[in-house]
MMTF fields as JSON, N, C-alpha, C and O atoms, coordinates in Angstrom:
{
  "mmtfVersion": "1.0.0",
  "mmtfProducer": "UNKNOWN",
  "numBonds": 531,
  "numAtoms": 532,
  "numGroups": 133,
  "numChains": 1,
  "numModels": 1,
  "chainsPerModel": [1],
  "groupsPerChain": [133],
  "chainIdList": ["A"],
  "bondAtomList": [4, 2, 8, 6, 12, 10, 16, 14, 20, 18, 24, 22, 28, 26, 32, 30, 36, 34, 40, 38, 44, 42, 48, 46, 52, 50, 56, 54, 60, 58, 64, 62, 68, 66, 72, 70, 76, 74, 80, 78, 84, 82, 88, 86, 92, 90, 96, 94, 100, 98, 104, 102, 108, 106, 112, 110, 116, 114, 120, 118, 124, 122, 128, 126, 132, 130, 136, 134, 140, 138, 144, 142, 148, 146, 152, 150, 156, 154, 160, 158, 164, 162, 168, 166, 172, 170, 176, 174, 180, 178, 184, 182, 188, 186, 192, 190, 196, 194, 200, 198, 204, 202, 208, 206, 212, 210, 216, 214, 220, 218, 224, 222, 228, 226, 232, 230, 236, 234, 240, 238, 244, 242, 248, 246, 252, 250, 256, 254, 260, 258, 264, 262, 268, 266, 272, 270, 276, 274, 280, 278, 284, 282, 288, 286, 292, 290, 296, 294, 300, 298, 304, 302, 308, 306, 312, 310, 316, 314, 320, 318, 324, 322, 328, 326, 332, 330, 336, 334, 340, 338, 344, 342, 348, 346, 352, 350, 356, 354, 360, 358, 364, 362, 368, 366, 372, 370, 376, 374, 380, 378, 384, 382, 388, 386, 392, 390, 396, 394, 400, 398, 404, 402, 408, 406, 412, 410, 416, 414, 420, 418, 424, 422, 428, 426, 432, 430, 436, 434, 440, 438, 444, 442, 448, 446, 452, 450, 456, 454, 460, 458, 464, 462, 468, 466, 472, 470, 476, 474, 480, 478, 484, 482, 488, 486, 492, 490, 496, 494, 500, 498, 504, 502, 508, 506, 512, 510, 516, 514, 520, 518, 524, 522, 528, 526],
  "bondOrderList": [1, 1, 1, 1, 1, 1, 1, 1, 1, 1, 1, 1, 1, 1, 1, 1, 1, 1, 1, 1, 1, 1, 1, 1, 1, 1, 1, 1, 1, 1, 1, 1, 1, 1, 1, 1, 1, 1, 1, 1, 1, 1, 1, 1, 1, 1, 1, 1, 1, 1, 1, 1, 1, 1, 1, 1, 1, 1, 1, 1, 1, 1, 1, 1, 1, 1, 1, 1, 1, 1, 1, 1, 1, 1, 1, 1, 1, 1, 1, 1, 1, 1, 1, 1, 1, 1, 1, 1, 1, 1, 1, 1, 1, 1, 1, 1, 1, 1, 1, 1, 1, 1, 1, 1, 1, 1, 1, 1, 1, 1, 1, 1, 1, 1, 1, 1, 1, 1, 1, 1, 1, 1, 1, 1, 1, 1, 1, 1, 1, 1, 1, 1],
  "groupList": [{"groupName": "MET", "atomNameList": ["N", "CA", "C", "O"], "elementList": ["N", "C", "C", "O"], "formalChargeList": [0, 0, 0, 0], "bondAtomList": [1, 0, 2, 1, 3, 2], "bondOrderList": [1, 1, 2], "singleLetterCode": "M", "chemCompType": "L-PEPTIDE LINKING"}, {"groupName": "SER", "atomNameList": ["N", "CA", "C", "O"], "elementList": ["N", "C", "C", "O"], "formalChargeList": [0, 0, 0, 0], "bondAtomList": [1, 0, 2, 1, 3, 2], "bondOrderList": [1, 1, 2], "singleLetterCode": "S", "chemCompType": "L-PEPTIDE LINKING"}, {"groupName": "PRO", "atomNameList": ["N", "CA", "C", "O"], "elementList": ["N", "C", "C", "O"], "formalChargeList": [0, 0, 0, 0], "bondAtomList": [1, 0, 2, 1, 3, 2], "bondOrderList": [1, 1, 2], "singleLetterCode": "P", "chemCompType": "L-PEPTIDE LINKING"}, {"groupName": "TRP", "atomNameList": ["N", "CA", "C", "O"], "elementList": ["N", "C", "C", "O"], "formalChargeList": [0, 0, 0, 0], "bondAtomList": [1, 0, 2, 1, 3, 2], "bondOrderList": [1, 1, 2], "singleLetterCode": "W", "chemCompType": "L-PEPTIDE LINKING"}, {"groupName": "GLY", "atomNameList": ["N", "CA", "C", "O"], "elementList": ["N", "C", "C", "O"], "formalChargeList": [0, 0, 0, 0], "bondAtomList": [1, 0, 2, 1, 3, 2], "bondOrderList": [1, 1, 2], "singleLetterCode": "G", "chemCompType": "PEPTIDE LINKING"}, {"groupName": "ASP", "atomNameList": ["N", "CA", "C", "O"], "elementList": ["N", "C", "C", "O"], "formalChargeList": [0, 0, 0, 0], "bondAtomList": [1, 0, 2, 1, 3, 2], "bondOrderList": [1, 1, 2], "singleLetterCode": "D", "chemCompType": "L-PEPTIDE LINKING"}, {"groupName": "TYR", "atomNameList": ["N", "CA", "C", "O"], "elementList": ["N", "C", "C", "O"], "formalChargeList": [0, 0, 0, 0], "bondAtomList": [1, 0, 2, 1, 3, 2], "bondOrderList": [1, 1, 2], "singleLetterCode": "Y", "chemCompType": "L-PEPTIDE LINKING"}, {"groupName": "LEU", "atomNameList": ["N", "CA", "C", "O"], "elementList": ["N", "C", "C", "O"], "formalChargeList": [0, 0, 0, 0], "bondAtomList": [1, 0, 2, 1, 3, 2], "bondOrderList": [1, 1, 2], "singleLetterCode": "L", "chemCompType": "L-PEPTIDE LINKING"}, {"groupName": "PHE", "atomNameList": ["N", "CA", "C", "O"], "elementList": ["N", "C", "C", "O"], "formalChargeList": [0, 0, 0, 0], "bondAtomList": [1, 0, 2, 1, 3, 2], "bondOrderList": [1, 1, 2], "singleLetterCode": "F", "chemCompType": "L-PEPTIDE LINKING"}, {"groupName": "ALA", "atomNameList": ["N", "CA", "C", "O"], "elementList": ["N", "C", "C", "O"], "formalChargeList": [0, 0, 0, 0], "bondAtomList": [1, 0, 2, 1, 3, 2], "bondOrderList": [1, 1, 2], "singleLetterCode": "A", "chemCompType": "L-PEPTIDE LINKING"}, {"groupName": "HIS", "atomNameList": ["N", "CA", "C", "O"], "elementList": ["N", "C", "C", "O"], "formalChargeList": [0, 0, 0, 0], "bondAtomList": [1, 0, 2, 1, 3, 2], "bondOrderList": [1, 1, 2], "singleLetterCode": "H", "chemCompType": "L-PEPTIDE LINKING"}, {"groupName": "THR", "atomNameList": ["N", "CA", "C", "O"], "elementList": ["N", "C", "C", "O"], "formalChargeList": [0, 0, 0, 0], "bondAtomList": [1, 0, 2, 1, 3, 2], "bondOrderList": [1, 1, 2], "singleLetterCode": "T", "chemCompType": "L-PEPTIDE LINKING"}, {"groupName": "ARG", "atomNameList": ["N", "CA", "C", "O"], "elementList": ["N", "C", "C", "O"], "formalChargeList": [0, 0, 0, 0], "bondAtomList": [1, 0, 2, 1, 3, 2], "bondOrderList": [1, 1, 2], "singleLetterCode": "R", "chemCompType": "L-PEPTIDE LINKING"}, {"groupName": "ASN", "atomNameList": ["N", "CA", "C", "O"], "elementList": ["N", "C", "C", "O"], "formalChargeList": [0, 0, 0, 0], "bondAtomList": [1, 0, 2, 1, 3, 2], "bondOrderList": [1, 1, 2], "singleLetterCode": "N", "chemCompType": "L-PEPTIDE LINKING"}, {"groupName": "GLN", "atomNameList": ["N", "CA", "C", "O"], "elementList": ["N", "C", "C", "O"], "formalChargeList": [0, 0, 0, 0], "bondAtomList": [1, 0, 2, 1, 3, 2], "bondOrderList": [1, 1, 2], "singleLetterCode": "Q", "chemCompType": "L-PEPTIDE LINKING"}, {"groupName": "VAL", "atomNameList": ["N", "CA", "C", "O"], "elementList": ["N", "C", "C", "O"], "formalChargeList": [0, 0, 0, 0], "bondAtomList": [1, 0, 2, 1, 3, 2], "bondOrderList": [1, 1, 2], "singleLetterCode": "V", "chemCompType": "L-PEPTIDE LINKING"}, {"groupName": "LYS", "atomNameList": ["N", "CA", "C", "O"], "elementList": ["N", "C", "C", "O"], "formalChargeList": [0, 0, 0, 0], "bondAtomList": [1, 0, 2, 1, 3, 2], "bondOrderList": [1, 1, 2], "singleLetterCode": "K", "chemCompType": "L-PEPTIDE LINKING"}, {"groupName": "GLU", "atomNameList": ["N", "CA", "C", "O"], "elementList": ["N", "C", "C", "O"], "formalChargeList": [0, 0, 0, 0], "bondAtomList": [1, 0, 2, 1, 3, 2], "bondOrderList": [1, 1, 2], "singleLetterCode": "E", "chemCompType": "L-PEPTIDE LINKING"}, {"groupName": "ILE", "atomNameList": ["N", "CA", "C", "O"], "elementList": ["N", "C", "C", "O"], "formalChargeList": [0, 0, 0, 0], "bondAtomList": [1, 0, 2, 1, 3, 2], "bondOrderList": [1, 1, 2], "singleLetterCode": "I", "chemCompType": "L-PEPTIDE LINKING"}, {"groupName": "CYS", "atomNameList": ["N", "CA", "C", "O"], "elementList": ["N", "C", "C", "O"], "formalChargeList": [0, 0, 0, 0], "bondAtomList": [1, 0, 2, 1, 3, 2], "bondOrderList": [1, 1, 2], "singleLetterCode": "C", "chemCompType": "L-PEPTIDE LINKING"}],
  "groupTypeList": [0, 1, 2, 3, 4, 5, 6, 7, 8, 4, 9, 1, 2, 9, 8, 4, 10, 8, 6, 11, 12, 4, 5, 1, 1, 11, 4, 1, 8, 10, 7, 4, 5, 13, 11, 4, 12, 14, 5, 4, 4, 3, 15, 15, 16, 15, 7, 3, 15, 0, 14, 14, 9, 11, 13, 17, 2, 15, 11, 18, 1, 4, 12, 5, 14, 12, 4, 9, 9, 18, 15, 8, 5, 2, 7, 1, 4, 10, 2, 1, 5, 11, 7, 15, 7, 5, 2, 1, 5, 2, 4, 11, 1, 1, 14, 12, 9, 4, 3, 11, 17, 6, 2, 1, 7, 7, 1, 8, 2, 17, 9, 4, 19, 6, 7, 18, 14, 9, 1, 3, 1, 15, 4, 1, 3, 10, 12, 4, 8, 4, 7, 4, 12],
  "groupIdList": [1, 2, 3, 4, 5, 6, 7, 8, 9, 10, 11, 12, 13, 14, 15, 16, 17, 18, 19, 20, 21, 22, 23, 24, 25, 26, 27, 28, 29, 30, 31, 32, 33, 34, 35, 36, 37, 38, 39, 40, 41, 42, 43, 44, 45, 46, 47, 48, 49, 50, 51, 52, 53, 54, 55, 56, 57, 58, 59, 60, 61, 62, 63, 64, 65, 66, 67, 68, 69, 70, 71, 72, 73, 74, 75, 76, 77, 78, 79, 80, 81, 82, 83, 84, 85, 86, 87, 88, 89, 90, 91, 92, 93, 94, 95, 96, 97, 98, 99, 100, 101, 102, 103, 104, 105, 106, 107, 108, 109, 110, 111, 112, 113, 114, 115, 116, 117, 118, 119, 120, 121, 122, 123, 124, 125, 126, 127, 128, 129, 130, 131, 132, 133],
  "secStructList": [7, 7, 1, 1, 7, 1, 7, 7, 3, 3, 3, 6, 6, 3, 3, 3, 3, 3, 1, 1, 7, 7, 7, 6, 6, 1, 1, 7, 7, 5, 7, 7, 6, 6, 7, 7, 3, 3, 6, 6, 3, 3, 7, 3, 3, 3, 3, 3, 3, 3, 7, 6, 6, 7, 7, 1, 7, 3, 3, 7, 5, 7, 5, 5, 6, 6, 1, 7, 5, 7, 3, 3, 3, 3, 1, 1, 1, 7, 7, 5, 1, 7, 7, 3, 3, 7, 6, 6, 1, 7, 1, 1, 7, 7, 1, 1, 6, 6, 7, 7, 3, 3, 7, 3, 3, 3, 3, 7, 1, 1, 1, 3, 3, 3, 3, 3, 3, 7, 7, 5, 6, 6, 5, 7, 7, 3, 3, 3, 3, 3, 3, 5, 7],
  "xCoordList": [0.993, -0.096, 1.251, 2.388, 0.442, 1.21, 1.089, 0.506, 1.721, 1.704, 0.212, -0.087, -0.581, -1.791, -2.756, -3.634, -2.845, -3.92, -3.499, -2.49, -5.287, -4.929, -5.059, -4.369, -5.564, -5.397, -5.128, -5.712, -3.68, -3.202, -2.978, -2.458, -3.355, -3.882, -2.78, -2.018, -2.857, -1.358, -0.441, -0.707, 0.311, 1.821, 3.207, 3.481, 4.056, 5.578, 6.202, 5.995, 7.038, 6.886, 6.085, 6.409, 4.922, 4.222, 2.897, 2.506, 2.127, 1.02, 0.076, 0.388, -1.107, -1.589, -2.761, -3.506, -2.984, -4.064, -5.114, -4.967, -5.985, -7.159, -8.061, -8.09, -8.589, -8.662, -10.301, -10.829, -11.053, -11.8, -12.563, -11.972, -13.631, -13.702, -13.439, -14.347, -12.332, -12.174, -12.545, -12.501, -13.266, -13.705, -12.999, -13.501, -11.895, -11.204, -11.476, -10.695, -12.995, -13.693, -14.146, -13.856, -14.482, -15.341, -14.516, -15.158, -13.289, -12.135, -13.169, -13.717, -13.635, -14.096, -13.68, -12.56, -14.281, -13.761, -15.415, -16.29, -15.683, -16.75, -17.196, -16.242, -17.842, -17.383, -18.679, -19.863, -17.739, -18.576, -19.224, -19.317, -19.754, -20.459, -19.394, -19.775, -18.136, -16.86, -16.413, -15.375, -17.051, -16.39, -16.747, -17.625, -15.949, -16.762, -17.195, -16.509, -17.96, -18.256, -18.007, -18.494, -17.034, -16.605, -17.034, -17.747, -16.437, -16.647, -16.263, -17.119, -14.861, -14.274, -14.364, -13.537, -15.464, -15.904, -15.974, -16.146, -15.857, -15.87, -13.944, -12.918, -14.063, -12.741, -12.605, -13.466, -11.085, -10.915, -9.156, -8.251, -9.082, -7.637, -7.194, -7.677, -5.66, -4.772, -3.556, -2.988, -2.855, -1.087, -0.728, -0.945, -0.114, 0.67, 2.177, 2.822, 2.536, 3.909, 4.385, 3.9, 5.733, 7.128, 8.04, 8.302, 8.519, 9.235, 10.59, 10.819, 11.557, 12.662, 13.841, 14.734, 13.79, 14.766, 14.466, 15.329, 12.826, 13.23, 13.915, 13.858, 14.687, 15.302, 14.96, 15.599, 14.225, 13.413, 12.34, 11.683, 11.782, 10.496, 9.373, 9.554, 8.433, 6.853, 5.734, 5.113, 5.568, 4.5, 2.76, 2.309, 1.963, 0.416, -0.301, 0.243, -1.112, -2.549, -3.529, -3.248, -4.961, -6.07, -6.774, -6.589, -8.139, -9.306, -10.653, -10.568, -11.657, -13.107, -13.265, -12.733, -13.789, -14.616, -14.949, -14.96, -15.258, -15.365, -14.196, -14.257, -13.029, -11.897, -11.773, -10.756, -12.429, -12.512, -11.074, -11.06, -10.089, -9.12, -9.441, -10.608, -8.94, -8.776, -7.958, -6.846, -8.188, -7.176, -6.551, -7.147, -5.294, -4.535, -4.081, -3.922, -3.953, -3.643, -2.659, -2.874, -1.518, -0.557, -0.189, -0.267, 0.244, 0.804, 1.323, 0.921, 2.566, 3.723, 3.337, 3.787, 2.637, 2.381, 1.034, 0.318, 0.697, -0.424, -1.196, -0.8, -2.785, -3.59, -3.481, -3.811, -2.883, -2.596, -3.369, -4.118, -3.357, -3.818, -2.651, -2.681, -1.62, -0.45, -0.18, -0.561, 0.234, 0.998, 2.736, 3.019, 3.289, 5.296, 5.718, 5.978, 5.776, 6.248, 7.568, 7.993, 8.574, 9.905, 10.666, 10.376, 11.437, 12.063, 13.026, 13.48, 13.555, 14.32, 14.001, 14.737, 12.622, 11.761, 10.377, 9.321, 10.243, 9.142, 8.15, 8.328, 7.024, 5.896, 5.867, 5.543, 6.213, 6.768, 7.438, 7.953, 7.493, 8.867, 8.259, 7.533, 8.412, 7.855, 7.583, 8.455, 6.551, 6.554, 6.889, 7.034, 7.166, 7.101, 8.674, 9.059, 9.398, 10.823, 10.516, 9.618, 11.167, 11.291, 10.128, 9.618, 9.788, 8.541, 8.997, 9.583, 8.364, 8.479, 6.872, 6.323, 6.511, 5.021, 4.936, 5.744, 3.942, 3.413, 2.027, 1.355, 1.419, 0.499, -0.56, -0.119, -2.027, -2.364, -4.183, -4.619, -5.242, -6.406, -6.528, -5.847, -7.597, -7.689, -9.441, -10.22, -9.396, -10.852, -11.366, -11.296, -12.026, -13.129, -14.461, -15.611, -14.062, -15.609, -17.316, -18.214, -17.337, -18.198, -18.41, -17.359, -19.244, -18.91, -18.909, -19.328, -18.452, -18.393, -17.244, -16.868, -16.731, -15.469, -14.073, -14.117, -13.083, -11.706, -10.611, -10.757, -9.461, -8.678, -7.209, -6.677, -6.65, -5.041, -4.138, -4.101, -3.362, -1.835, -0.361, -0.25, 0.436, 1.527, 2.866, 2.873, 3.683, 4.948, 6.045, 5.854, 7.501, 8.909, 9.652, 9.241, 10.328, 11.546, 11.453, 11.735, 11.132, 11.128, 9.957, 9.749, 9.051, 7.95, 6.39, 6.231, 5.434, 4.36, 2.942, 2.777, 2.357, 1.269, -0.001, 0.183, -1.334, -2.26, -3.676, -3.691, -4.834, -5.672, -7.054, -7.189, -8.245, -9.465, -10.057, -9.438, -11.523, -11.979, -12.925, -13.066, -13.938, -15.216, -15.137, -14.323, -15.902, -16.191, -17.821, -18.522, -17.994, -19.569, -19.916, -19.161, -20.945, -21.644, -21.428, -21.883],
  "yCoordList": [-1.074, 0.265, 1.371, 1.2, 2.769, 3.525, 4.195, 3.517, 5.73, 6.446, 7.314, 7.965, 7.475, 7.979, 6.882, 7.011, 5.69, 4.482, 3.732, 3.694, 3.019, 1.719, 2.48, 1.887, 3.477, 4.049, 5.367, 6.451, 4.746, 5.738, 5.612, 4.616, 6.566, 6.63, 6.717, 7.658, 6.026, 6.07, 4.924, 3.798, 5.169, 4.312, 4.806, 6.004, 3.887, 4.353, 4.856, 4.326, 5.924, 7.105, 7.826, 8.755, 7.719, 9.287, 8.634, 7.708, 9.49, 8.611, 10.401, 11.525, 9.642, 11.139, 10.608, 9.745, 10.992, 10.848, 12.009, 13.018, 11.821, 12.363, 12.357, 11.471, 13.33, 13.805, 14.178, 15.258, 12.691, 12.241, 10.355, 9.358, 10.489, 8.533, 7.837, 7.672, 7.457, 6.03, 5.283, 4.81, 4.599, 2.861, 2.084, 1.726, 1.593, 0.773, -0.243, -0.876, -0.606, -1.853, -1.057, -1.744, -0.39, 0.623, 1.653, 2.69, 1.777, 3.137, 4.05, 4.48, 4.511, 5.722, 6.856, 6.702, 7.751, 8.778, 9.358, 9.392, 9.699, 10.2, 11.841, 12.466, 12.382, 14.018, 13.968, 13.664, 14.379, 14.459, 15.704, 16.634, 15.725, 17.308, 18.189, 19.229, 18.263, 19.56, 19.388, 19.927, 18.766, 19.37, 20.14, 19.916, 21.386, 22.462, 22.651, 22.146, 23.138, 23.739, 25.171, 26.113, 25.209, 26.685, 26.815, 26.069, 27.968, 27.999, 26.851, 26.046, 26.6, 25.721, 24.362, 23.507, 24.176, 22.942, 22.345, 23.153, 20.751, 20.414, 20.749, 20.501, 21.179, 21.089, 19.923, 19.465, 19.336, 18.305, 18.134, 17.821, 18.376, 18.536, 17.111, 16.181, 17.134, 16.007, 15.839, 16.587, 15.348, 16.065, 14.404, 13.265, 15.039, 14.22, 13.893, 14.638, 12.419, 11.81, 11.503, 10.97, 11.304, 10.847, 9.77, 9.959, 8.772, 7.919, 8.79, 9.494, 9.024, 9.718, 9.394, 10.207, 7.95, 7.889, 8.297, 8.319, 8.866, 9.689, 10.771, 11.612, 11.136, 12.203, 13.007, 14.031, 12.757, 13.515, 13.594, 12.738, 14.765, 15.367, 14.126, 13.255, 14.478, 14.061, 14.862, 15.616, 14.652, 15.402, 15.484, 15.456, 15.545, 15.04, 15.713, 16.621, 15.353, 16.228, 15.206, 14.042, 15.696, 15.065, 15.612, 16.698, 14.556, 15.61, 14.5, 13.469, 14.975, 14.123, 13.61, 14.166, 12.531, 11.898, 12.685, 12.204, 14.014, 14.896, 15.458, 15.847, 15.683, 16.118, 17.636, 18.269, 18.111, 18.851, 19.069, 18.082, 19.945, 19.482, 19.24, 19.57, 18.86, 18.947, 19.856, 19.39, 20.968, 22.752, 21.835, 21.107, 22.078, 21.492, 23.159, 24.086, 22.941, 24.028, 23.756, 23.449, 23.959, 23.678, 24.599, 25.827, 23.815, 25.366, 25.968, 27.109, 25.538, 26.41, 26.675, 26.16, 27.386, 27.422, 28.104, 28.728, 27.986, 28.515, 27.591, 26.459, 28.144, 27.022, 26.62, 27.344, 25.183, 24.876, 23.825, 23.369, 23.357, 21.821, 20.729, 19.577, 21.571, 20.382, 20.289, 21.41, 19.767, 19.348, 18.913, 17.716, 19.428, 19.246, 18.878, 19.745, 17.715, 17.144, 17.094, 16.185, 18.089, 18.479, 17.724, 18.406, 16.642, 16.197, 17.075, 16.789, 18.356, 19.092, 20.145, 20.646, 20.411, 21.518, 20.882, 21.062, 20.345, 19.86, 20.95, 22.153, 20.313, 21.541, 21.827, 22.945, 20.797, 21.225, 20.344, 19.326, 20.746, 19.399, 18.485, 18.813, 17.218, 15.887, 15.655, 15.56, 15.618, 14.201, 13.065, 12.601, 12.077, 11.037, 10.567, 10.986, 9.96, 9.889, 9.104, 8.294, 9.111, 8.456, 8.871, 8.143, 10.319, 10.559, 12.082, 12.55, 12.82, 14.2, 14.296, 13.629, 15.253, 15.707, 17.165, 18.088, 17.144, 18.16, 18.636, 18.142, 19.391, 20.114, 20.381, 20.864, 20.024, 20.629, 20.574, 19.553, 21.59, 21.412, 20.961, 21.42, 19.778, 19.68, 20.333, 20.282, 20.978, 20.75, 20.501, 21.32, 19.473, 18.736, 19.42, 19.576, 19.663, 20.12, 19.845, 20.679, 18.723, 18.039, 16.754, 16.114, 16.207, 14.716, 14.108, 14.711, 12.89, 12.084, 11.13, 10.826, 10.695, 9.831, 10.734, 11.72, 10.245, 10.988, 9.837, 8.621, 10.715, 10.072, 10.814, 11.611, 10.192, 11.12, 10.474, 9.328, 11.518, 10.358, 11.246, 12.452, 10.344, 10.565, 10.25, 9.403, 11.153, 10.739, 11.141, 11.882, 10.93, 11.004, 10.583, 9.503, 10.934, 10.355, 9.29, 9.205, 8.104, 6.526, 5.873, 4.674, 7.064, 6.213, 6.689, 7.557, 6.216, 6.654, 6.084, 4.97, 6.285, 5.531, 6.336, 7.481, 5.679, 6.46, 5.576, 4.345, 6.419, 5.576, 6.675, 7.859, 5.299, 5.986, 6.028, 5.519, 6.813, 6.765, 7.217, 8.002, 7.199, 7.921, 9.133, 9.023, 9.973, 10.813, 11.551, 11.965, 11.562, 12.052, 12.01, 11.662, 12.311, 11.831, 10.642, 10.167],
  "zCoordList": [-0.116, 0.028, 0.179, 0.62, -0.496, -1.132, 0.424, 1.27, 0.869, 1.778, 1.41, 2.412, 0.537, -0.171, -0.163, -1.017, 0.67, 1.122, -0.417, -1.121, -0.496, -1.614, -2.771, -3.599, -3.307, -4.944, -5.443, -5.445, -6.008, -6.809, -8.323, -8.826, -8.946, -10.147, -11.454, -11.679, -11.89, -12.874, -12.953, -12.531, -13.343, -12.854, -12.812, -12.883, -12.697, -12.511, -13.6, -14.692, -13.486, -12.29, -11.989, -11.25, -12.365, -11.537, -11.573, -12.284, -10.412, -10.005, -9.486, -9.092, -9.825, -8.996, -7.936, -8.401, -6.682, -5.447, -5.426, -4.735, -6.091, -6.164, -4.677, -3.822, -4.696, -3.058, -3.139, -2.872, -3.682, -3.502, -3.864, -4.28, -3.583, -3.185, -4.464, -5.279, -4.655, -5.833, -5.638, -4.502, -6.849, -7.096, -7.69, -8.755, -7.434, -8.159, -8.745, -9.456, -8.437, -9.14, -10.492, -11.471, -10.687, -11.712, -12.053, -12.223, -12.226, -12.605, -12.324, -13.339, -11.17, -11.346, -10.265, -9.779, -9.912, -9.226, -8.694, -9.558, -7.565, -6.781, -6.8, -6.335, -7.016, -6.76, -5.062, -4.917, -4.264, -3.179, -2.85, -3.651, -1.452, -1.277, -1.293, -1.83, -0.926, -0.819, -2.274, -2.659, -2.961, -4.336, -5.182, -6.015, -5.038, -5.912, -7.351, -8.239, -7.557, -9.102, -9.331, -8.705, -10.491, -11.021, -12.379, -13.051, -12.682, -14.081, -14.672, -15.037, -14.861, -15.558, -15.229, -15.543, -14.541, -14.256, -12.947, -12.034, -12.53, -11.488, -10.94, -11.572, -10.0, -9.384, -8.57, -7.819, -8.842, -7.405, -6.992, -7.767, -5.877, -5.67, -5.628, -4.982, -6.861, -6.579, -6.35, -7.146, -5.789, -5.634, -6.043, -5.63, -7.013, -7.969, -7.241, -6.503, -7.741, -7.261, -7.597, -8.595, -7.485, -8.195, -7.555, -6.367, -8.094, -7.815, -7.437, -8.42, -6.435, -6.129, -7.027, -7.261, -7.603, -8.798, -9.853, -10.73, -10.193, -11.567, -11.858, -10.961, -12.984, -13.404, -14.333, -14.574, -14.781, -16.175, -16.061, -15.468, -16.655, -16.142, -16.901, -17.751, -16.274, -16.813, -17.14, -16.391, -18.18, -18.862, -18.65, -19.794, -17.963, -17.698, -19.061, -19.689, -19.288, -20.047, -20.018, -19.733, -20.374, -20.338, -21.041, -21.59, -21.139, -21.989, -21.602, -20.934, -22.131, -22.301, -22.91, -23.871, -23.325, -24.745, -25.863, -26.996, -25.596, -26.551, -26.923, -28.09, -26.341, -26.738, -25.775, -26.056, -24.982, -24.195, -22.954, -22.218, -22.637, -21.859, -20.446, -20.231, -19.568, -18.742, -17.909, -17.662, -17.43, -16.791, -15.598, -14.805, -15.714, -14.538, -14.399, -15.193, -12.668, -11.885, -10.726, -9.553, -11.407, -9.805, -8.939, -8.972, -8.115, -6.771, -7.154, -7.379, -7.466, -8.131, -9.998, -11.022, -9.816, -11.39, -11.953, -11.169, -13.285, -13.966, -14.44, -14.718, -14.618, -15.03, -16.954, -17.894, -16.976, -18.291, -18.646, -17.782, -19.68, -20.11, -20.368, -20.801, -19.922, -19.383, -18.206, -17.867, -17.163, -16.54, -16.297, -16.332, -16.176, -16.005, -14.595, -13.761, -14.369, -13.182, -13.351, -14.065, -12.716, -13.508, -11.963, -10.98, -11.663, -10.423, -9.916, -8.808, -10.63, -10.457, -9.471, -8.62, -9.779, -9.397, -8.441, -9.047, -7.394, -7.113, -6.917, -7.108, -6.488, -6.34, -4.812, -4.413, -3.925, -2.737, -1.942, -2.404, -0.381, -0.244, 0.407, 1.344, 0.075, 0.288, 2.033, 2.897, 2.157, 3.673, 3.832, 4.963, 2.281, 2.202, 1.843, 0.752, 2.41, 1.673, 0.766, 0.999, -0.53, -1.718, -2.719, -3.571, -2.411, -3.649, -3.308, -2.333, -4.809, -4.704, -5.417, -6.294, -4.733, -4.425, -5.421, -5.316, -6.255, -6.784, -6.735, -7.641, -6.012, -5.532, -6.821, -7.864, -6.671, -7.953, -7.897, -7.366, -8.405, -9.005, -10.169, -11.086, -10.39, -11.953, -11.552, -10.601, -13.054, -13.52, -14.384, -15.301, -14.562, -15.567, -16.437, -16.026, -17.369, -17.97, -17.423, -17.31, -17.218, -16.725, -16.185, -16.2, -15.771, -15.459, -16.697, -17.685, -16.76, -17.865, -17.603, -16.47, -18.691, -19.174, -19.683, -20.419, -19.207, -18.922, -19.547, -19.679, -19.874, -20.317, -20.162, -20.934, -18.686, -18.277, -19.11, -19.558, -19.237, -20.11, -19.328, -19.11, -19.099, -18.837, -20.256, -21.149, -19.972, -21.117, -20.644, -19.679, -20.98, -20.555, -21.727, -22.151, -22.194, -22.813, -23.125, -24.321, -22.591, -22.576, -22.219, -22.035, -22.13, -21.644, -21.974, -22.833, -21.408, -21.211, -20.682, -21.178, -20.23, -19.463, -20.16, -20.573, -20.281, -20.227, -19.557, -19.551, -19.008, -18.052, -18.07, -17.762, -18.754, -18.856, -17.23, -16.296, -17.069, -15.886, -15.794, -16.732, -15.031, -15.202, -13.813, -12.895, -13.894, -12.962, -12.751, -13.674, -12.014, -11.263, -10.09, -9.182, -9.959, -8.498, -8.208, -7.168]
}
């Protein structure tokens, strides 16, 4: 089990911990009563983490099934349709040995089906999921 609980989203070397209820059996995240809706859509806090041995940036992007982009708003940056996790510039000091942390907010245009992908010089991963109440 990871330091963030049972359900980390993604694969090595970069993972996301969604601060909402995840259901690994259905591959979905459930928006709770504390999840806010703003002009850009549903906003969910996500802590991105990378394993310490990672020494190159990982770029994260995402979209819904119609192609509308997820907006990534990092703690140390500006909102964009991509998020770069740079091991030489972590988003915050890590509280867990062996991990680099990048706090962010993600804005989803609406409830629905989404795809998030991560890429780096020698690999990539992509994961689909549902988001709704």
